[in-house]
Each structure stands twice: as structure tokens, then as C-alpha cells.
């Protein structure tokens, strides 16, 4: 079997599995800050109960996320040694910053978040919650910066030649703020916020269907829908800004996303379709005239560069890029419509009676995961054949000595381990949801109880 294909497949599978968890951690971190903040402001015991319950879920996703992320770092050395040598000074600095400034911040305050409920005061605990959420976002910053540099490299020069060539940073902040990093970061974070938001909505809807923990369920749905609507709207804004950057910096990727071979003014925007790569045309397409030119350039009369102007050897897989990109867009739009429908039903007091809608909300937890995975795959497939855009081809980045049998064997081993981890995650998450929030958590204990008692006496 082909070494390059196996190495790419292995990294794609391990990265995709890992990426199930960080978005949940980031989104839940924001929600924990909101819930605990409401508790401190209102002293309503319900929000103390919610904070305790969702903190347990956060801890589970954080632990599995850490365990699944380690493998990818080893794959850089085993399968992609040439790539590691080429970008080590650049990629390594971003990963080092993520470990030093983000992971240790997040994991350090996580101990206070998990075990400090009855041992530290409410304000100290809230500060720890904020730091954990900030650390999760800070971690995303450095990972997205590193990946964005591969998409739009900046702030470096290449030293050496041939196999000895490597990129060195000449301007650290130019590397950090490369042309795509901030747009991609904002869009990635909105996807993560939606992942956490829809988890709250899903669990709350499930409890409403089962007529359990009604107050807890309604509060979870309200807060989750609030963040889902906000993040959904911002996803459209940040996605548009990111696409404008792709049009400038990676025109081949945008052309593949839209299945455009000819450079066209008044270029239409594809809604759905199928690309016939053999004959370089759209076999089927539903489109809106002129909208792609307007979205990409701000003027419907301006042309959008097509794949015919890109050498065939430098084109990404067109149909795969097209389908993945549109899967992300369609899923995101469907989530927005569902959130608006549910928010309206909730406002009118009809949500609890709408069992069909509640079932949709239960399964909507899969939506952000589908959109996040499709968006990541589209971004990576659309960059091909480059692993560092315009500089290093993916086929040139492989380790010289790794064999197909070695990669296949390790991939089978990783698949078994990851299946086990996923089974453990599903079992523990289901156990926590089936058990539900503890009634004992309605009554704060320790220093929290003292603060609550003092507040009641003042009132």
C-alpha cells in the first residue's frame, strides 16, 4: 500500500478523533463561566447545581482530549520527519507556547475548579473557572496559529537547500498574525462554542422528554440556546471573513470549494452539486448567480479565479473539497434555523409540549461535530498538494525510512485504543447524564455555604 496515503490517513483519523473533544471543552468553559457568574449574582441554588454538574462533564472531555492529542505529536516524528525538520523552528515555537502558556494555565486551575468547591471561596473558584476557560481558548489560539501558518506562511525565511532546507522565524509576530490566523481562529472558536452550547441543549431536551429535572433542563436549554444563537450568527460573519481571505491567499482552494474551473465574472455561488473532475465541469449544480463574486470581492462584477488557471499538479481534490465545504455550510445553517425555531418555541412556552422538536434538539448535539469535522477536512484537503502552502508538498514531507506495513500496524493499534477510549467516554458521559444533577448540590457547603448564609442575613 502507498506510504503517503497511509500516513495521511493515519494523521487524519487521529486528528479527527482528537478534535471531537477540544471544541466541547472550549464551549463548556464559556458556559461554566456564564453559569457560575449567574450563581454569584443571583445566589439561585439551581445555578450552583448546574455548575457542579457541567463541571464534571467538562473534566471528562478535557481528560479524553489530552489523552487523544498526544499521539499526533509522535506522528510528526515517526511519519513526517522531513516536515518536522522543515518547520520545526516555526511549528515548534507555537506548540511550545501552547504547552507553556495555555495547557499549564488550564490544567493548573482545573484542580481548583474540580476540587475547590468547598475549600475556596466563591470568588476564588469563579476566578479559577475563568482561567480554565481562558486557558482552553489560549490553547486553541496557538494550535490555530500553527496550522494557519501552514496555510498562509509569513514571518520566516528558508535556509539551506534540498533535504537540509528549513524555515526559520524572522518575525515572530508576523508568523502569529499570518494572513489567515485571526479569521480562522474566530471561526474555529465559534464552532467550539456551538459544540458546548448544543450539548447543554441536547441534555436539557432529553430531560424534558423524560420529565426529569425540569428546572435544571429548562435552564440548560435557555443558556445553551442563547450561546448557540450568538455563536451561529458569529459563525456566519467569521466564515465570510475567512472565505474572503481564502479568495486572496488560496484561490485554488476557493475554486475547489465552489467547483469553479473557469475564471468568471458574476461568478455564481453553489448551494449543492457534484463535480465531474474527469471532464472538469459541474455534473449537477444549484447556484445563485453573481453571489460568489460579491461575497469574495465585494463586487458581483469582479472575476473569481478558476482552477483552469492553476497547474493541474497544484490543484486540490475538487469534488472532495466541494462536498466537505458544503456539508459544513449546510449543517451550520440547519443548526441556526433549529436554534431560532427552538428559541421561539421556548419564548412562547410551547417547547415542553413539542416532543418532535425536543427530539431534534437531542440529536442536534451531533450537528456541531459534523460541521467542525467537515470544516477541518475541507481546509486540509483544499490545501493539497501542499503541506506548507506554496513551499513544501505533502509528498516531500514523509519520513524516509517509515514503511507502509509499519504505518498500517500502528494505525490498527491506534484504532483499537481510540475505540476503547470512545467507548469509555460514551459510557461515562451516559452514566453522568442518566444519574442527573445531584439534589445535594442545591445546597452549597464549606466556604460557599458561609458566603451564602452571610448574603441571606444581609438581605
Short mmCIF file of C-alpha atoms in Angstrom, two decimals, residues 90 99 118 127 162 276 324 379 392 425:
data_model
loop_
_atom_site.label_atom_id
_atom_site.label_comp_id
_atom_site.label_asym_id
_atom_site.label_seq_id
_atom_site.Cartn_x
_atom_site.Cartn_y
_atom_site.Cartn_z
CA UNK A 90 8.18 27.67 13.32
CA UNK A 99 2.15 23.95 26.24
CA UNK A 118 -15.96 23.53 49.40
CA UNK A 127 -11.58 33.13 39.02
CA UNK A 162 17.33 20.29 -0.65
CA UNK A 276 -17.11 15.83 -12.56
CA UNK A 324 -16.88 18.83 2.64
CA UNK A 379 -9.45 23.23 4.97
CA UNK A 392 6.58 22.12 0.73
CA UNK A 425 -16.19 8.38 27.10
#
